[in-house]
Amino acid sequence: MEAVDPRNSLPWAAAPFVGLLAGTGLLAAVATVGALVDLPALLPDLPTAFWIMAVLAVVCDARPFVPPGRRRTFAVFPSTCFTFAILLGWGLGPAVAVQAVAVLVCGVRMGHAPWRTCFNVAQYACALAAAHLVLRAGPGAFFAGGALGWTDVVSVAAATGVWFAVNYGLVSTALRLRFGGRWWSRARQGLPFELLATGSLLLLAPVLVTAARASAALVPLVLVPLFAVYRMARLSTEQEHVAALDPLTGLPNRKALLAEVAEQVHVHAERVARDEPDAHLALLLIDLDRFKNVNDALGHAVGDRLLVEVTARLVGVLDGQDLVARLGGDEFAIVATGLTGVDQARELAERVVTALAEPVSMDGLLLDAGGSIGIALFPEHGEDYATLMRHADVAMYDAKHRDDTIAVYAPESDHNSAERLALLADLRRVLEAGPPSGRTVRGGDGAALPTRLAADPDPARPEGGPWWRLRRRRPRPPLDDSDELLNRILTGADPVRRRAGETADAPAAPEGTATPSVVAPTAGRGDPDVGEITMYYQPQVAIDSGEVVGVEALLRWRHPRRGMVNPEELIRVAEQTAVMRLLTRRVVDDVLEQLAKWSAAGTDLRAALNVSVRDLHSGEIADQVADRLTRYGIRPDRLQVEITEGALMADPRRVLDTITRLHRTGVAISLDDFGTGYSSLQHLRRLPLSEVKVDRSFVLGMADDADDASIVRSMIDLAGALGLRVVAEGVEDERTWRLLHAAGCDVAQGWFHARPMPAEELTTWLARYRPLRPTVGTDAEVPRRHAR
């Protein structure tokens, strides 16, 4: 049952709208009063063709054409064709009279309010009067007989355009004043349909008059092309209607949802401007849980029946003003209008959850049709369809991740925001720019490597190609006989001197100001708009001897505008894209190059680097590490790869294969964040591990928390029994360091010894460092567990 048409209610308080009605009626009366006064004298002389047209106009308007899928306000009135033809042939008075009778009949037939019918009569009268003025400016009466010239055609075309402009302009203005919204957006929305429907009827009028010239019997034949126009319009609108519907459920599809949201956004924007309380629009995105399991287990036929049942439940929850659409698969969307805030949107979502909570019976099986719902609100969460849809999608996945049923969009849950996409683009740029130019790379034997060997392999040289091809293409290095050459040699051989040379020209920092650890990009180094990737190194110290036995390589990126980017956010942004591959290659190259520099300078350190899940799945990292070890002349035992337990859970077979290949190369494998993952004992038994790293979350609290201390001691004992080295992360005070020594931990890493620092600063730190050996005292006693 169709809802009551709101256009039949007259808001007397809306002065502009009432003024438009009165003004249109007054203008119509003034423009047509003379022609109507002369009409009685003309009636006896009007031909049969006129009376046939008049009857057809009234009869056709008694049943106007309503396109399928549209409201009755989009009805097409055939009387337009006949009354415009009467205007061309017999003048303004007869045309206005016939149009008024047709509008009255149509108003009674469609249940229009009296004031609305009067406005429609005045509206058509104004349009006919304006067209009549244009025709009078032309060569003369169109139905006077004789041949028609180009001036007649131009005059009729101009009158047609004026009629359409006046009529459509009055209707659009009335709707704007009555219901609000932007005038042009409302006018533009219905303009294509009106041009097609009403324009076709107006252009058919000259043909009708021409036929009446020959014989009145030809006038009824116009019903044939008129019916053809109706039929074409109906087929067109039916196709458009079908294209906007989901074929399975009959619900509006994504295309119809977009149009509905776009229209409602304009309406609610006007309400926001007027500070109305019901100015909120909610977009609810619904995704069914475990629907794929139904399709896989019972077949798509049962899945389709489930979707039809879900559709019926969703439609039953909503009132007549809201719209529910199917986006595809098991995704539905609801557009809720006229809300006062997020609470009403949540209430609607809870009603949907309640409706879907009851199991659906399918062939004797009870199927769960529950789902997750994400809510995005206009204008808080977006002001257009694309933004609202994306934010509702983010909220829906947030609900799934939290094992909840309803979630409202929150910016902190948006892991793919425009800001993060921009960050990902900048990361790609800095990685594609490559490492800073002009660096000298030395192999493990101390010899300087050619630039082409230090960089990626020559793309023009095939893998394993003959050596003579590379020798023939190697450019001869230019000779430098200046004193600068000797200075570079001395500076490169002395790390302390090199560090001093880099900072000699830098302006002195004010006293008490921390000196930035990252050197700003200079000319020829990367892209100044995105900064430069830098590797920091944190020492790992053997607890018994106090000797530095290794470092952990940590990624740092100081962005020119964003500052220091959080490493966890950086990895999270890159890990699901191909940028992770570029990032891993850059890290491996930088770390092994730095190991070669340290080896050439006589510093023998082991470096540990972290790899992501994506790296372990592809297996490319094993080939890259083997290639770089050979190129830089680094012993494999100088490199250690750290993996997390979480990385093992996604695809254990492929991960284990990559780890095994690395182990066969001679690279040590360390299990990072030990104790925070899953199936730790199983991994310790199956993996070719050399080391486990106790997570900092346990180490930080072991000095004060008996539970943390017991967990750390248990992990150390377990790893020791399996012959694994134990590294404790997060050692930030002396008491924790002594407790770890008492527990038998092998290596400590944390701010108690040193913070992460660039390679140059680490060289200086190593030159000043003196080993510190712990002594067992009373403060090394493990905290006792309190009685519970």
JSON list of N, CA and C in Angstrom, two decimals, residues 284-351:
[
{"chain": "A", "resi": 284, "resn": "LEU", "atom": "N", "xyz": [23.97, 1.51, 7.40]},
{"chain": "A", "resi": 284, "resn": "LEU", "atom": "CA", "xyz": [24.30, 0.28, 8.12]},
{"chain": "A", "resi": 284, "resn": "LEU", "atom": "C", "xyz": [24.74, -0.78, 7.11]},
{"chain": "A", "resi": 285, "resn": "LEU", "atom": "N", "xyz": [25.92, -1.32, 7.31]},
{"chain": "A", "resi": 285, "resn": "LEU", "atom": "CA", "xyz": [26.44, -2.37, 6.43]},
{"chain": "A", "resi": 285, "resn": "LEU", "atom": "C", "xyz": [26.40, -3.68, 7.20]},
{"chain": "A", "resi": 286, "resn": "ILE", "atom": "N", "xyz": [25.73, -4.69, 6.63]},
{"chain": "A", "resi": 286, "resn": "ILE", "atom": "CA", "xyz": [25.51, -5.97, 7.29]},
{"chain": "A", "resi": 286, "resn": "ILE", "atom": "C", "xyz": [26.22, -7.07, 6.51]},
{"chain": "A", "resi": 287, "resn": "ASP", "atom": "N", "xyz": [27.01, -7.86, 7.21]},
{"chain": "A", "resi": 287, "resn": "ASP", "atom": "CA", "xyz": [27.69, -9.00, 6.60]},
{"chain": "A", "resi": 287, "resn": "ASP", "atom": "C", "xyz": [27.34, -10.25, 7.42]},
{"chain": "A", "resi": 288, "resn": "LEU", "atom": "N", "xyz": [26.76, -11.24, 6.74]},
{"chain": "A", "resi": 288, "resn": "LEU", "atom": "CA", "xyz": [26.34, -12.46, 7.44]},
{"chain": "A", "resi": 288, "resn": "LEU", "atom": "C", "xyz": [27.57, -13.27, 7.87]},
{"chain": "A", "resi": 289, "resn": "ASP", "atom": "N", "xyz": [27.47, -13.88, 9.03]},
{"chain": "A", "resi": 289, "resn": "ASP", "atom": "CA", "xyz": [28.56, -14.71, 9.55]},
{"chain": "A", "resi": 289, "resn": "ASP", "atom": "C", "xyz": [28.38, -16.15, 9.07]},
{"chain": "A", "resi": 290, "resn": "ARG", "atom": "N", "xyz": [29.49, -16.75, 8.68]},
{"chain": "A", "resi": 290, "resn": "ARG", "atom": "CA", "xyz": [29.53, -18.18, 8.32]},
{"chain": "A", "resi": 290, "resn": "ARG", "atom": "C", "xyz": [28.64, -18.52, 7.13]},
{"chain": "A", "resi": 291, "resn": "PHE", "atom": "N", "xyz": [28.35, -17.55, 6.28]},
{"chain": "A", "resi": 291, "resn": "PHE", "atom": "CA", "xyz": [27.53, -17.85, 5.11]},
{"chain": "A", "resi": 291, "resn": "PHE", "atom": "C", "xyz": [28.28, -18.75, 4.13]},
{"chain": "A", "resi": 292, "resn": "LYS", "atom": "N", "xyz": [29.58, -18.56, 4.03]},
{"chain": "A", "resi": 292, "resn": "LYS", "atom": "CA", "xyz": [30.38, -19.41, 3.13]},
{"chain": "A", "resi": 292, "resn": "LYS", "atom": "C", "xyz": [30.30, -20.87, 3.55]},
{"chain": "A", "resi": 293, "resn": "ASN", "atom": "N", "xyz": [30.23, -21.12, 4.86]},
{"chain": "A", "resi": 293, "resn": "ASN", "atom": "CA", "xyz": [30.12, -22.49, 5.33]},
{"chain": "A", "resi": 293, "resn": "ASN", "atom": "C", "xyz": [28.82, -23.15, 4.85]},
{"chain": "A", "resi": 294, "resn": "VAL", "atom": "N", "xyz": [27.75, -22.35, 4.80]},
{"chain": "A", "resi": 294, "resn": "VAL", "atom": "CA", "xyz": [26.47, -22.88, 4.31]},
{"chain": "A", "resi": 294, "resn": "VAL", "atom": "C", "xyz": [26.58, -23.24, 2.84]},
{"chain": "A", "resi": 295, "resn": "ASN", "atom": "N", "xyz": [27.18, -22.35, 2.04]},
{"chain": "A", "resi": 295, "resn": "ASN", "atom": "CA", "xyz": [27.34, -22.63, 0.61]},
{"chain": "A", "resi": 295, "resn": "ASN", "atom": "C", "xyz": [28.20, -23.86, 0.38]},
{"chain": "A", "resi": 296, "resn": "ASP", "atom": "N", "xyz": [29.30, -23.97, 1.13]},
{"chain": "A", "resi": 296, "resn": "ASP", "atom": "CA", "xyz": [30.21, -25.09, 0.93]},
{"chain": "A", "resi": 296, "resn": "ASP", "atom": "C", "xyz": [29.60, -26.42, 1.37]},
{"chain": "A", "resi": 297, "resn": "ALA", "atom": "N", "xyz": [28.84, -26.39, 2.46]},
{"chain": "A", "resi": 297, "resn": "ALA", "atom": "CA", "xyz": [28.33, -27.64, 3.02]},
{"chain": "A", "resi": 297, "resn": "ALA", "atom": "C", "xyz": [27.01, -28.08, 2.38]},
{"chain": "A", "resi": 298, "resn": "LEU", "atom": "N", "xyz": [26.12, -27.11, 2.07]},
{"chain": "A", "resi": 298, "resn": "LEU", "atom": "CA", "xyz": [24.77, -27.45, 1.62]},
{"chain": "A", "resi": 298, "resn": "LEU", "atom": "C", "xyz": [24.50, -27.05, 0.18]},
{"chain": "A", "resi": 299, "resn": "GLY", "atom": "N", "xyz": [25.40, -26.29, -0.44]},
{"chain": "A", "resi": 299, "resn": "GLY", "atom": "CA", "xyz": [25.20, -25.90, -1.82]},
{"chain": "A", "resi": 299, "resn": "GLY", "atom": "C", "xyz": [24.65, -24.50, -1.96]},
{"chain": "A", "resi": 300, "resn": "HIS", "atom": "N", "xyz": [24.81, -23.94, -3.14]},
{"chain": "A", "resi": 300, "resn": "HIS", "atom": "CA", "xyz": [24.39, -22.56, -3.37]},
{"chain": "A", "resi": 300, "resn": "HIS", "atom": "C", "xyz": [22.87, -22.41, -3.39]},
{"chain": "A", "resi": 301, "resn": "ALA", "atom": "N", "xyz": [22.15, -23.46, -3.73]},
{"chain": "A", "resi": 301, "resn": "ALA", "atom": "CA", "xyz": [20.69, -23.36, -3.73]},
{"chain": "A", "resi": 301, "resn": "ALA", "atom": "C", "xyz": [20.16, -23.07, -2.32]},
{"chain": "A", "resi": 302, "resn": "VAL", "atom": "N", "xyz": [20.70, -23.79, -1.34]},
{"chain": "A", "resi": 302, "resn": "VAL", "atom": "CA", "xyz": [20.30, -23.54, 0.05]},
{"chain": "A", "resi": 302, "resn": "VAL", "atom": "C", "xyz": [20.77, -22.16, 0.48]},
{"chain": "A", "resi": 303, "resn": "GLY", "atom": "N", "xyz": [21.98, -21.76, 0.06]},
{"chain": "A", "resi": 303, "resn": "GLY", "atom": "CA", "xyz": [22.47, -20.43, 0.39]},
{"chain": "A", "resi": 303, "resn": "GLY", "atom": "C", "xyz": [21.58, -19.33, -0.16]},
{"chain": "A", "resi": 304, "resn": "ASP", "atom": "N", "xyz": [21.07, -19.52, -1.39]},
{"chain": "A", "resi": 304, "resn": "ASP", "atom": "CA", "xyz": [20.15, -18.53, -1.97]},
{"chain": "A", "resi": 304, "resn": "ASP", "atom": "C", "xyz": [18.85, -18.46, -1.18]},
{"chain": "A", "resi": 305, "resn": "ARG", "atom": "N", "xyz": [18.34, -19.60, -0.76]},
{"chain": "A", "resi": 305, "resn": "ARG", "atom": "CA", "xyz": [17.11, -19.59, 0.04]},
{"chain": "A", "resi": 305, "resn": "ARG", "atom": "C", "xyz": [17.34, -18.88, 1.38]},
{"chain": "A", "resi": 306, "resn": "LEU", "atom": "N", "xyz": [18.52, -19.06, 1.94]},
{"chain": "A", "resi": 306, "resn": "LEU", "atom": "CA", "xyz": [18.84, -18.37, 3.19]},
{"chain": "A", "resi": 306, "resn": "LEU", "atom": "C", "xyz": [18.87, -16.85, 2.98]},
{"chain": "A", "resi": 307, "resn": "LEU", "atom": "N", "xyz": [19.42, -16.42, 1.86]},
{"chain": "A", "resi": 307, "resn": "LEU", "atom": "CA", "xyz": [19.46, -14.99, 1.57]},
{"chain": "A", "resi": 307, "resn": "LEU", "atom": "C", "xyz": [18.06, -14.42, 1.41]},
{"chain": "A", "resi": 308, "resn": "VAL", "atom": "N", "xyz": [17.17, -15.17, 0.78]},
{"chain": "A", "resi": 308, "resn": "VAL", "atom": "CA", "xyz": [15.79, -14.71, 0.61]},
{"chain": "A", "resi": 308, "resn": "VAL", "atom": "C", "xyz": [15.10, -14.58, 1.98]},
{"chain": "A", "resi": 309, "resn": "GLU", "atom": "N", "xyz": [15.35, -15.53, 2.87]},
{"chain": "A", "resi": 309, "resn": "GLU", "atom": "CA", "xyz": [14.77, -15.46, 4.21]},
{"chain": "A", "resi": 309, "resn": "GLU", "atom": "C", "xyz": [15.34, -14.28, 4.98]},
{"chain": "A", "resi": 310, "resn": "VAL", "atom": "N", "xyz": [16.63, -14.04, 4.86]},
{"chain": "A", "resi": 310, "resn": "VAL", "atom": "CA", "xyz": [17.24, -12.87, 5.52]},
{"chain": "A", "resi": 310, "resn": "VAL", "atom": "C", "xyz": [16.63, -11.59, 4.98]},
{"chain": "A", "resi": 311, "resn": "THR", "atom": "N", "xyz": [16.39, -11.53, 3.67]},
{"chain": "A", "resi": 311, "resn": "THR", "atom": "CA", "xyz": [15.77, -10.35, 3.07]},
{"chain": "A", "resi": 311, "resn": "THR", "atom": "C", "xyz": [14.41, -10.08, 3.68]},
{"chain": "A", "resi": 312, "resn": "ALA", "atom": "N", "xyz": [13.61, -11.12, 3.83]},
{"chain": "A", "resi": 312, "resn": "ALA", "atom": "CA", "xyz": [12.27, -10.94, 4.41]},
{"chain": "A", "resi": 312, "resn": "ALA", "atom": "C", "xyz": [12.37, -10.42, 5.84]},
{"chain": "A", "resi": 313, "resn": "ARG", "atom": "N", "xyz": [13.33, -10.89, 6.60]},
{"chain": "A", "resi": 313, "resn": "ARG", "atom": "CA", "xyz": [13.46, -10.42, 7.98]},
{"chain": "A", "resi": 313, "resn": "ARG", "atom": "C", "xyz": [13.92, -8.97, 8.04]},
{"chain": "A", "resi": 314, "resn": "LEU", "atom": "N", "xyz": [14.83, -8.60, 7.15]},
{"chain": "A", "resi": 314, "resn": "LEU", "atom": "CA", "xyz": [15.31, -7.21, 7.14]},
{"chain": "A", "resi": 314, "resn": "LEU", "atom": "C", "xyz": [14.18, -6.26, 6.75]},
{"chain": "A", "resi": 315, "resn": "VAL", "atom": "N", "xyz": [13.42, -6.62, 5.73]},
{"chain": "A", "resi": 315, "resn": "VAL", "atom": "CA", "xyz": [12.30, -5.77, 5.30]},
{"chain": "A", "resi": 315, "resn": "VAL", "atom": "C", "xyz": [11.27, -5.66, 6.42]},
{"chain": "A", "resi": 316, "resn": "GLY", "atom": "N", "xyz": [11.05, -6.74, 7.17]},
{"chain": "A", "resi": 316, "resn": "GLY", "atom": "CA", "xyz": [10.08, -6.70, 8.26]},
{"chain": "A", "resi": 316, "resn": "GLY", "atom": "C", "xyz": [10.50, -5.80, 9.41]},
{"chain": "A", "resi": 317, "resn": "VAL", "atom": "N", "xyz": [11.80, -5.58, 9.57]},
{"chain": "A", "resi": 317, "resn": "VAL", "atom": "CA", "xyz": [12.29, -4.73, 10.66]},
{"chain": "A", "resi": 317, "resn": "VAL", "atom": "C", "xyz": [12.09, -3.25, 10.35]},
{"chain": "A", "resi": 318, "resn": "LEU", "atom": "N", "xyz": [12.19, -2.88, 9.06]},
{"chain": "A", "resi": 318, "resn": "LEU", "atom": "CA", "xyz": [12.22, -1.47, 8.67]},
{"chain": "A", "resi": 318, "resn": "LEU", "atom": "C", "xyz": [10.82, -0.92, 8.50]},
{"chain": "A", "resi": 319, "resn": "ASP", "atom": "N", "xyz": [10.75, 0.42, 8.60]},
{"chain": "A", "resi": 319, "resn": "ASP", "atom": "CA", "xyz": [9.49, 1.09, 8.29]},
{"chain": "A", "resi": 319, "resn": "ASP", "atom": "C", "xyz": [9.52, 1.54, 6.83]},
{"chain": "A", "resi": 320, "resn": "GLY", "atom": "N", "xyz": [8.49, 2.25, 6.41]},
{"chain": "A", "resi": 320, "resn": "GLY", "atom": "CA", "xyz": [8.39, 2.60, 5.00]},
{"chain": "A", "resi": 320, "resn": "GLY", "atom": "C", "xyz": [9.40, 3.62, 4.53]},
{"chain": "A", "resi": 321, "resn": "GLN", "atom": "N", "xyz": [10.03, 4.38, 5.43]},
{"chain": "A", "resi": 321, "resn": "GLN", "atom": "CA", "xyz": [10.95, 5.43, 5.01]},
{"chain": "A", "resi": 321, "resn": "GLN", "atom": "C", "xyz": [12.36, 4.92, 4.78]},
{"chain": "A", "resi": 322, "resn": "ASP", "atom": "N", "xyz": [12.75, 3.81, 5.38]},
{"chain": "A", "resi": 322, "resn": "ASP", "atom": "CA", "xyz": [14.11, 3.30, 5.26]},
{"chain": "A", "resi": 322, "resn": "ASP", "atom": "C", "xyz": [14.22, 2.38, 4.05]},
{"chain": "A", "resi": 323, "resn": "LEU", "atom": "N", "xyz": [15.43, 2.20, 3.57]},
{"chain": "A", "resi": 323, "resn": "LEU", "atom": "CA", "xyz": [15.69, 1.38, 2.39]},
{"chain": "A", "resi": 323, "resn": "LEU", "atom": "C", "xyz": [16.70, 0.30, 2.75]},
{"chain": "A", "resi": 324, "resn": "VAL", "atom": "N", "xyz": [16.44, -0.91, 2.30]},
{"chain": "A", "resi": 324, "resn": "VAL", "atom": "CA", "xyz": [17.38, -2.01, 2.47]},
{"chain": "A", "resi": 324, "resn": "VAL", "atom": "C", "xyz": [17.80, -2.48, 1.08]},
{"chain": "A", "resi": 325, "resn": "ALA", "atom": "N", "xyz": [19.10, -2.70, 0.91]},
{"chain": "A", "resi": 325, "resn": "ALA", "atom": "CA", "xyz": [19.65, -3.09, -0.39]},
{"chain": "A", "resi": 325, "resn": "ALA", "atom": "C", "xyz": [20.59, -4.27, -0.20]},
{"chain": "A", "resi": 326, "resn": "ARG", "atom": "N", "xyz": [20.74, -5.05, -1.25]},
{"chain": "A", "resi": 326, "resn": "ARG", "atom": "CA", "xyz": [21.73, -6.13, -1.25]},
{"chain": "A", "resi": 326, "resn": "ARG", "atom": "C", "xyz": [22.89, -5.72, -2.15]},
{"chain": "A", "resi": 327, "resn": "LEU", "atom": "N", "xyz": [24.08, -5.74, -1.57]},
{"chain": "A", "resi": 327, "resn": "LEU", "atom": "CA", "xyz": [25.26, -5.30, -2.30]},
{"chain": "A", "resi": 327, "resn": "LEU", "atom": "C", "xyz": [25.90, -6.42, -3.09]},
{"chain": "A", "resi": 328, "resn": "GLY", "atom": "N", "xyz": [25.56, -7.66, -2.77]},
{"chain": "A", "resi": 328, "resn": "GLY", "atom": "CA", "xyz": [26.18, -8.80, -3.41]},
{"chain": "A", "resi": 328, "resn": "GLY", "atom": "C", "xyz": [26.66, -9.80, -2.38]},
{"chain": "A", "resi": 329, "resn": "GLY", "atom": "N", "xyz": [26.65, -11.08, -2.76]},
{"chain": "A", "resi": 329, "resn": "GLY", "atom": "CA", "xyz": [27.07, -12.10, -1.81]},
{"chain": "A", "resi": 329, "resn": "GLY", "atom": "C", "xyz": [26.18, -12.10, -0.58]},
{"chain": "A", "resi": 330, "resn": "ASP", "atom": "N", "xyz": [26.80, -12.01, 0.59]},
{"chain": "A", "resi": 330, "resn": "ASP", "atom": "CA", "xyz": [26.05, -11.99, 1.84]},
{"chain": "A", "resi": 330, "resn": "ASP", "atom": "C", "xyz": [26.10, -10.62, 2.50]},
{"chain": "A", "resi": 331, "resn": "GLU", "atom": "N", "xyz": [26.27, -9.56, 1.70]},
{"chain": "A", "resi": 331, "resn": "GLU", "atom": "CA", "xyz": [26.33, -8.20, 2.22]},
{"chain": "A", "resi": 331, "resn": "GLU", "atom": "C", "xyz": [25.04, -7.45, 1.91]},
{"chain": "A", "resi": 332, "resn": "PHE", "atom": "N", "xyz": [24.49, -6.81, 2.95]},
{"chain": "A", "resi": 332, "resn": "PHE", "atom": "CA", "xyz": [23.29, -5.98, 2.81]},
{"chain": "A", "resi": 332, "resn": "PHE", "atom": "C", "xyz": [23.61, -4.60, 3.39]},
{"chain": "A", "resi": 333, "resn": "ALA", "atom": "N", "xyz": [22.80, -3.64, 2.99]},
{"chain": "A", "resi": 333, "resn": "ALA", "atom": "CA", "xyz": [22.96, -2.28, 3.51]},
{"chain": "A", "resi": 333, "resn": "ALA", "atom": "C", "xyz": [21.59, -1.70, 3.80]},
{"chain": "A", "resi": 334, "resn": "ILE", "atom": "N", "xyz": [21.52, -0.86, 4.82]},
{"chain": "A", "resi": 334, "resn": "ILE", "atom": "CA", "xyz": [20.29, -0.19, 5.21]},
{"chain": "A", "resi": 334, "resn": "ILE", "atom": "C", "xyz": [20.56, 1.31, 5.26]},
{"chain": "A", "resi": 335, "resn": "VAL", "atom": "N", "xyz": [19.68, 2.10, 4.66]},
{"chain": "A", "resi": 335, "resn": "VAL", "atom": "CA", "xyz": [19.74, 3.56, 4.74]},
{"chain": "A", "resi": 335, "resn": "VAL", "atom": "C", "xyz": [18.61, 4.01, 5.67]},
{"chain": "A", "resi": 336, "resn": "ALA", "atom": "N", "xyz": [18.98, 4.52, 6.83]},
{"chain": "A", "resi": 336, "resn": "ALA", "atom": "CA", "xyz": [18.00, 5.00, 7.81]},
{"chain": "A", "resi": 336, "resn": "ALA", "atom": "C", "xyz": [18.03, 6.52, 7.82]},
{"chain": "A", "resi": 337, "resn": "THR", "atom": "N", "xyz": [16.88, 7.14, 7.59]},
{"chain": "A", "resi": 337, "resn": "THR", "atom": "CA", "xyz": [16.81, 8.59, 7.45]},
{"chain": "A", "resi": 337, "resn": "THR", "atom": "C", "xyz": [16.10, 9.21, 8.64]},
{"chain": "A", "resi": 338, "resn": "GLY", "atom": "N", "xyz": [16.32, 10.53, 8.79]},
{"chain": "A", "resi": 338, "resn": "GLY", "atom": "CA", "xyz": [15.61, 11.29, 9.81]},
{"chain": "A", "resi": 338, "resn": "GLY", "atom": "C", "xyz": [15.93, 10.88, 11.23]},
{"chain": "A", "resi": 339, "resn": "LEU", "atom": "N", "xyz": [17.18, 10.57, 11.52]},
{"chain": "A", "resi": 339, "resn": "LEU", "atom": "CA", "xyz": [17.59, 10.15, 12.86]},
{"chain": "A", "resi": 339, "resn": "LEU", "atom": "C", "xyz": [18.08, 11.35, 13.67]},
{"chain": "A", "resi": 340, "resn": "THR", "atom": "N", "xyz": [17.95, 11.24, 14.97]},
{"chain": "A", "resi": 340, "resn": "THR", "atom": "CA", "xyz": [18.42, 12.31, 15.85]},
{"chain": "A", "resi": 340, "resn": "THR", "atom": "C", "xyz": [19.86, 12.09, 16.30]},
{"chain": "A", "resi": 341, "resn": "GLY", "atom": "N", "xyz": [20.40, 10.91, 16.10]},
{"chain": "A", "resi": 341, "resn": "GLY", "atom": "CA", "xyz": [21.78, 10.65, 16.50]},
{"chain": "A", "resi": 341, "resn": "GLY", "atom": "C", "xyz": [22.12, 9.18, 16.39]},
{"chain": "A", "resi": 342, "resn": "VAL", "atom": "N", "xyz": [23.31, 8.86, 16.94]},
{"chain": "A", "resi": 342, "resn": "VAL", "atom": "CA", "xyz": [23.82, 7.51, 16.82]},
{"chain": "A", "resi": 342, "resn": "VAL", "atom": "C", "xyz": [23.01, 6.51, 17.64]},
{"chain": "A", "resi": 343, "resn": "ASP", "atom": "N", "xyz": [22.34, 6.98, 18.68]},
{"chain": "A", "resi": 343, "resn": "ASP", "atom": "CA", "xyz": [21.56, 6.06, 19.51]},
{"chain": "A", "resi": 343, "resn": "ASP", "atom": "C", "xyz": [20.42, 5.42, 18.72]},
{"chain": "A", "resi": 344, "resn": "GLN", "atom": "N", "xyz": [19.74, 6.21, 17.89]},
{"chain": "A", "resi": 344, "resn": "GLN", "atom": "CA", "xyz": [18.67, 5.64, 17.07]},
{"chain": "A", "resi": 344, "resn": "GLN", "atom": "C", "xyz": [19.22, 4.66, 16.05]},
{"chain": "A", "resi": 345, "resn": "ALA", "atom": "N", "xyz": [20.40, 4.96, 15.52]},
{"chain": "A", "resi": 345, "resn": "ALA", "atom": "CA", "xyz": [21.02, 4.01, 14.58]},
{"chain": "A", "resi": 345, "resn": "ALA", "atom": "C", "xyz": [21.36, 2.70, 15.28]},
{"chain": "A", "resi": 346, "resn": "ARG", "atom": "N", "xyz": [21.84, 2.78, 16.51]},
{"chain": "A", "resi": 346, "resn": "ARG", "atom": "CA", "xyz": [22.14, 1.56, 17.27]},
{"chain": "A", "resi": 346, "resn": "ARG", "atom": "C", "xyz": [20.86, 0.78, 17.57]},
{"chain": "A", "resi": 347, "resn": "GLU", "atom": "N", "xyz": [19.79, 1.49, 17.89]},
{"chain": "A", "resi": 347, "resn": "GLU", "atom": "CA", "xyz": [18.52, 0.80, 18.16]},
{"chain": "A", "resi": 347, "resn": "GLU", "atom": "C", "xyz": [18.06, 0.02, 16.93]},
{"chain": "A", "resi": 348, "resn": "LEU", "atom": "N", "xyz": [18.18, 0.65, 15.75]},
{"chain": "A", "resi": 348, "resn": "LEU", "atom": "CA", "xyz": [17.80, -0.05, 14.52]},
{"chain": "A", "resi": 348, "resn": "LEU", "atom": "C", "xyz": [18.70, -1.27, 14.31]},
{"chain": "A", "resi": 349, "resn": "ALA", "atom": "N", "xyz": [20.00, -1.11, 14.54]},
{"chain": "A", "resi": 349, "resn": "ALA", "atom": "CA", "xyz": [20.93, -2.23, 14.38]},
{"chain": "A", "resi": 349, "resn": "ALA", "atom": "C", "xyz": [20.60, -3.36, 15.35]},
{"chain": "A", "resi": 350, "resn": "GLU", "atom": "N", "xyz": [20.22, -3.02, 16.56]},
{"chain": "A", "resi": 350, "resn": "GLU", "atom": "CA", "xyz": [19.86, -4.05, 17.54]},
{"chain": "A", "resi": 350, "resn": "GLU", "atom": "C", "xyz": [18.60, -4.79, 17.12]},
{"chain": "A", "resi": 351, "resn": "ARG", "atom": "N", "xyz": [17.65, -4.06, 16.50]},
{"chain": "A", "resi": 351, "resn": "ARG", "atom": "CA", "xyz": [16.45, -4.75, 16.01]},
{"chain": "A", "resi": 351, "resn": "ARG", "atom": "C", "xyz": [16.81, -5.71, 14.88]}
]
